[in-house]
Amino acid sequence: MSSESPESQLSLFGETTAIPVELPANNFELIPTSSNIPIPPGTYSSLSQLATHCQVCHRCELGNTRINAVVGRGSEQAPILIIGEGPGQNEDEQGLPFVGRSGQLLEKILAAVKLTIERDIYICNVVRCRPPDNRVPTPAEVAACKPYLLEQIRLVNPKIILLTGATAVRAITGKKDGITKIRGTWIEWEGRWCMPIFHPAYLLRNPSPDVGKPKWLMWQDIQAIRAKLDEVSL
Ligand code: URA
């Protein structure tokens, strides 16, 4: 029998070296049910392995009310990764991010500069489970889900990350600036180009195309994103 105390065994999870985890459905010991147990970088060898794990995750209480964990969709080799806030009702029901009205608008915006989710984009959220009544996820929920987001970024390895709305900006950069102030600016983060942009739900609430309004500003931003992609793809 091992003489190690539970504490010293737990500290193994705190190491930053990769622990390759095969997750057989019946091995519940390997499933972190507490957000105190870190998921170190390198834990997953594929996005499908990560997705399997998310479906049984209870690192926060959102796991109790979800229909589906909503992990991601799009190209797993995409040069651009888009981060939203959290799944809504349609996403929860279908298990896919941005499949409701916000997603339809986002796809239109991307198509305007000849980008498609299937080929150029991988899209996911700060949290993988729907917050009740579509409320903003709490800092504890964001922290519990962040290892999955960081693993998705590592596995997709995008050159560009788009942060839709204040929750995504704060989760990745820690910046608390209002989105109106910070949108359209490039931020270097972990060797990647990140741009905060308006959340499509905000554009749905502010439909005016007039110069200087959110939709017009989004058009400036998506053109700058297209130009950056062309530049980094050379
Ligand atoms: N809004 C988000 O932030 N994410 C989704 O997946 C859908 C709507």
Short mmCIF file of C-alpha atoms and ligand atoms in Angstrom, two decimals:
data_model
loop_
_atom_site.label_atom_id
_atom_site.label_comp_id
_atom_site.label_asym_id
_atom_site.label_seq_id
_atom_site.Cartn_x
_atom_site.Cartn_y
_atom_site.Cartn_z
CA MET A 1 0.00 0.00 0.00
CA SER A 2 1.28 3.52 -0.77
CA SER A 3 2.44 5.52 2.25
CA GLU A 4 1.70 8.82 0.48
CA SER A 5 -0.81 11.09 2.19
CA PRO A 6 -3.81 12.25 0.12
CA GLU A 7 -2.30 15.77 0.19
CA SER A 8 0.99 14.72 -1.39
CA GLN A 9 -0.86 12.70 -4.01
CA LEU A 10 -3.00 15.72 -4.81
CA SER A 11 0.06 17.91 -5.25
CA LEU A 12 1.01 15.73 -8.23
CA PHE A 13 -1.82 17.42 -10.10
CA GLY A 14 -0.16 20.78 -9.54
CA GLU A 15 2.88 19.93 -11.68
CA THR A 16 3.03 21.66 -15.04
CA THR A 17 4.41 18.68 -16.93
CA ALA A 18 1.99 17.04 -19.31
CA ILE A 19 0.02 14.17 -17.87
CA PRO A 20 -1.39 12.27 -20.84
CA VAL A 21 -4.83 11.19 -19.73
CA GLU A 22 -6.78 8.49 -21.48
CA LEU A 23 -10.28 8.85 -20.15
CA PRO A 24 -12.17 5.57 -20.23
CA ALA A 25 -15.80 6.34 -19.48
CA ASN A 26 -15.79 4.19 -16.35
CA ASN A 27 -12.66 5.66 -14.74
CA PHE A 28 -14.22 8.30 -12.56
CA GLU A 29 -11.06 8.78 -10.53
CA LEU A 30 -9.51 10.61 -13.47
CA ILE A 31 -12.36 13.06 -13.84
CA PRO A 32 -11.71 16.28 -11.94
CA THR A 33 -14.89 17.07 -10.08
CA SER A 34 -13.31 19.92 -8.16
CA SER A 35 -11.98 23.14 -9.62
CA ASN A 36 -9.19 22.90 -7.03
CA ILE A 37 -7.61 20.19 -9.15
CA PRO A 38 -5.69 21.84 -12.00
CA ILE A 39 -5.77 20.50 -15.55
CA PRO A 40 -2.18 21.11 -16.61
CA PRO A 41 -1.18 22.18 -20.13
CA GLY A 42 -0.66 19.10 -22.28
CA THR A 43 -3.33 17.02 -20.52
CA TYR A 44 -5.26 16.30 -23.74
CA SER A 45 -3.78 14.93 -26.92
CA SER A 46 -6.80 15.85 -29.03
CA LEU A 47 -9.87 18.09 -29.03
CA SER A 48 -12.13 15.05 -29.09
CA GLN A 49 -10.50 13.75 -25.90
CA LEU A 50 -11.07 17.16 -24.30
CA ALA A 51 -14.70 17.18 -25.48
CA THR A 52 -15.32 13.73 -23.98
CA HIS A 53 -14.01 15.00 -20.68
CA CYS A 54 -16.13 18.18 -20.77
CA GLN A 55 -19.32 16.14 -21.16
CA VAL A 56 -18.77 14.63 -17.69
CA CYS A 57 -17.26 17.73 -16.07
CA HIS A 58 -18.57 19.04 -12.75
CA ARG A 59 -15.82 21.51 -11.92
CA CYS A 60 -18.55 24.11 -11.32
CA GLU A 61 -22.30 24.12 -10.77
CA LEU A 62 -23.10 24.86 -14.41
CA GLY A 63 -22.52 21.14 -14.94
CA ASN A 64 -25.69 20.44 -12.96
CA THR A 65 -28.06 22.32 -15.27
CA ARG A 66 -26.63 21.83 -18.77
CA ILE A 67 -28.16 19.66 -21.46
CA ASN A 68 -24.84 19.47 -23.33
CA ALA A 69 -21.38 20.81 -22.66
CA VAL A 70 -20.70 23.08 -25.65
CA VAL A 71 -17.05 22.65 -26.54
CA GLY A 72 -16.26 24.07 -29.98
CA ARG A 73 -16.80 23.84 -33.71
CA GLY A 74 -14.99 24.71 -36.91
CA SER A 75 -11.56 23.82 -38.23
CA GLU A 76 -9.17 22.20 -35.76
CA GLN A 77 -6.26 23.75 -37.75
CA ALA A 78 -7.85 27.18 -37.98
CA PRO A 79 -5.60 30.25 -38.08
CA ILE A 80 -8.29 32.22 -36.21
CA LEU A 81 -9.89 31.19 -32.91
CA ILE A 82 -12.96 33.08 -31.72
CA ILE A 83 -13.96 33.13 -28.05
CA GLY A 84 -17.52 33.94 -27.01
CA GLU A 85 -18.96 34.22 -23.52
CA GLY A 86 -21.04 31.10 -22.94
CA PRO A 87 -23.68 28.91 -24.59
CA GLY A 88 -27.27 30.10 -24.83
CA GLN A 89 -30.37 27.94 -25.10
CA ASN A 90 -29.88 26.90 -28.75
CA GLU A 91 -26.24 26.04 -28.10
CA ASP A 92 -27.10 24.06 -24.96
CA GLU A 93 -29.73 22.07 -26.89
CA GLN A 94 -27.54 21.39 -29.93
CA GLY A 95 -24.18 21.07 -28.15
CA LEU A 96 -22.54 23.53 -30.57
CA PRO A 97 -21.42 27.15 -30.04
CA PHE A 98 -22.92 30.11 -31.87
CA VAL A 99 -25.79 28.33 -33.63
CA GLY A 100 -28.47 30.90 -32.69
CA ARG A 101 -29.03 34.46 -33.97
CA SER A 102 -25.66 35.71 -32.72
CA GLY A 103 -23.93 32.93 -34.60
CA GLN A 104 -25.83 33.68 -37.80
CA LEU A 105 -24.76 37.32 -37.63
CA LEU A 106 -21.18 36.33 -36.88
CA GLU A 107 -21.11 34.03 -39.91
CA LYS A 108 -22.38 36.90 -42.10
CA ILE A 109 -19.66 39.23 -40.78
CA LEU A 110 -16.98 36.62 -41.47
CA ALA A 111 -18.36 35.89 -44.94
CA ALA A 112 -18.04 39.59 -45.80
CA VAL A 113 -14.25 39.10 -45.77
CA LYS A 114 -14.39 35.59 -47.24
CA LEU A 115 -13.88 33.67 -44.01
CA THR A 116 -15.84 30.52 -43.20
CA ILE A 117 -16.09 28.71 -39.87
CA GLU A 118 -15.57 25.34 -41.58
CA ARG A 119 -12.23 26.37 -43.15
CA ASP A 120 -10.74 29.35 -41.29
CA ILE A 121 -12.18 29.50 -37.78
CA TYR A 122 -12.41 27.50 -34.59
CA ILE A 123 -15.07 28.90 -32.27
CA CYS A 124 -15.61 28.26 -28.58
CA ASN A 125 -16.61 30.04 -25.37
CA VAL A 126 -15.19 31.14 -22.03
CA VAL A 127 -17.50 28.61 -20.31
CA ARG A 128 -18.69 25.34 -21.83
CA CYS A 129 -22.03 25.06 -20.03
CA ARG A 130 -25.00 27.41 -20.26
CA PRO A 131 -25.34 29.82 -17.34
CA PRO A 132 -28.99 29.78 -16.13
CA ASP A 133 -31.08 32.58 -17.68
CA ASN A 134 -28.08 33.46 -19.88
CA ARG A 135 -26.46 35.38 -17.04
CA VAL A 136 -22.79 36.36 -17.22
CA PRO A 137 -20.61 33.51 -15.88
CA THR A 138 -19.20 34.16 -12.42
CA PRO A 139 -15.42 34.54 -11.89
CA ALA A 140 -15.40 31.10 -10.21
CA GLU A 141 -17.12 29.49 -13.23
CA VAL A 142 -14.70 31.21 -15.60
CA ALA A 143 -11.73 30.00 -13.53
CA ALA A 144 -13.07 26.43 -13.37
CA CYS A 145 -13.47 26.27 -17.16
CA LYS A 146 -10.33 28.19 -18.15
CA PRO A 147 -8.03 25.13 -18.35
CA TYR A 148 -10.27 23.73 -21.10
CA LEU A 149 -10.07 27.01 -23.01
CA LEU A 150 -6.28 27.11 -22.68
CA GLU A 151 -6.04 23.53 -23.89
CA GLN A 152 -8.26 24.33 -26.89
CA ILE A 153 -5.98 27.26 -27.75
CA ARG A 154 -2.88 25.04 -27.39
CA LEU A 155 -4.34 22.27 -29.56
CA VAL A 156 -5.70 24.52 -32.34
CA ASN A 157 -2.62 26.77 -32.16
CA PRO A 158 -4.20 29.79 -33.89
CA LYS A 159 -2.22 32.82 -35.01
CA ILE A 160 -5.11 35.16 -34.21
CA ILE A 161 -7.63 35.13 -31.36
CA LEU A 162 -10.79 37.24 -31.44
CA LEU A 163 -12.30 38.06 -28.06
CA THR A 164 -16.00 38.78 -28.42
CA GLY A 165 -17.14 41.00 -25.59
CA ALA A 166 -15.86 41.94 -22.16
CA THR A 167 -16.10 38.46 -20.59
CA ALA A 168 -13.74 36.95 -23.17
CA VAL A 169 -11.34 39.91 -22.93
CA ARG A 170 -11.19 39.63 -19.16
CA ALA A 171 -10.82 35.82 -19.17
CA ILE A 172 -7.81 35.90 -21.49
CA THR A 173 -6.02 39.19 -20.83
CA GLY A 174 -7.29 40.14 -17.37
CA LYS A 175 -8.13 43.58 -18.77
CA LYS A 176 -11.24 45.20 -17.33
CA ASP A 177 -11.55 48.00 -19.92
CA GLY A 178 -14.95 48.50 -21.49
CA ILE A 179 -15.24 46.81 -24.88
CA THR A 180 -16.03 50.11 -26.63
CA LYS A 181 -12.65 51.47 -25.53
CA ILE A 182 -10.56 48.40 -26.27
CA ARG A 183 -12.17 46.92 -29.42
CA GLY A 184 -10.21 47.01 -32.61
CA THR A 185 -6.83 47.09 -30.86
CA TRP A 186 -4.25 44.32 -31.24
CA ILE A 187 -2.93 42.81 -28.02
CA GLU A 188 -0.01 40.38 -28.06
CA TRP A 189 -0.78 37.46 -25.74
CA GLU A 190 1.38 34.35 -25.43
CA GLY A 191 2.84 34.90 -28.89
CA ARG A 192 -0.55 35.31 -30.54
CA TRP A 193 -2.38 38.33 -31.94
CA CYS A 194 -5.59 39.00 -30.01
CA MET A 195 -8.26 41.52 -30.89
CA PRO A 196 -11.26 42.40 -28.70
CA ILE A 197 -14.37 42.86 -30.84
CA PHE A 198 -18.03 43.55 -30.12
CA HIS A 199 -20.11 40.50 -29.24
CA PRO A 200 -22.59 39.78 -32.07
CA ALA A 201 -25.47 39.89 -29.54
CA TYR A 202 -24.52 43.53 -28.89
CA LEU A 203 -24.64 44.24 -32.62
CA LEU A 204 -28.11 42.65 -32.79
CA ARG A 205 -29.22 45.14 -30.13
CA ASN A 206 -27.53 48.04 -31.99
CA PRO A 207 -28.43 47.49 -35.64
CA SER A 208 -27.70 50.99 -37.01
CA PRO A 209 -25.14 50.86 -39.84
CA ASP A 210 -24.31 54.58 -39.47
CA VAL A 211 -20.72 55.77 -39.41
CA GLY A 212 -19.23 55.47 -35.92
CA LYS A 213 -21.91 53.09 -34.64
CA PRO A 214 -21.04 49.55 -33.39
CA LYS A 215 -21.89 47.82 -36.70
CA TRP A 216 -19.74 50.25 -38.66
CA LEU A 217 -16.89 49.81 -36.14
CA MET A 218 -17.22 46.02 -36.52
CA TRP A 219 -16.81 46.40 -40.27
CA GLN A 220 -13.53 48.29 -39.67
CA ASP A 221 -12.38 45.58 -37.26
CA ILE A 222 -13.18 42.62 -39.52
CA GLN A 223 -11.23 44.25 -42.35
CA ALA A 224 -8.23 44.75 -40.03
CA ILE A 225 -8.54 41.07 -38.98
CA ARG A 226 -8.57 39.95 -42.64
CA ALA A 227 -5.48 42.09 -43.33
CA LYS A 228 -3.66 40.65 -40.30
CA LEU A 229 -4.49 37.10 -41.41
CA ASP A 230 -3.13 37.80 -44.88
CA GLU A 231 0.01 39.32 -43.33
CA VAL A 232 0.73 36.43 -40.94
CA SER A 233 -0.06 33.80 -43.60
CA LEU A 234 2.67 35.04 -46.00
N1 URA B 1 -23.19 33.75 -27.32
C1 URA B 1 -21.99 33.30 -26.92
O1 URA B 1 -21.21 34.02 -26.31
N2 URA B 1 -21.68 32.04 -27.22
C2 URA B 1 -22.47 31.23 -27.87
O2 URA B 1 -22.08 30.08 -28.11
C3 URA B 1 -23.71 31.71 -28.29
C4 URA B 1 -24.07 32.98 -28.00
#
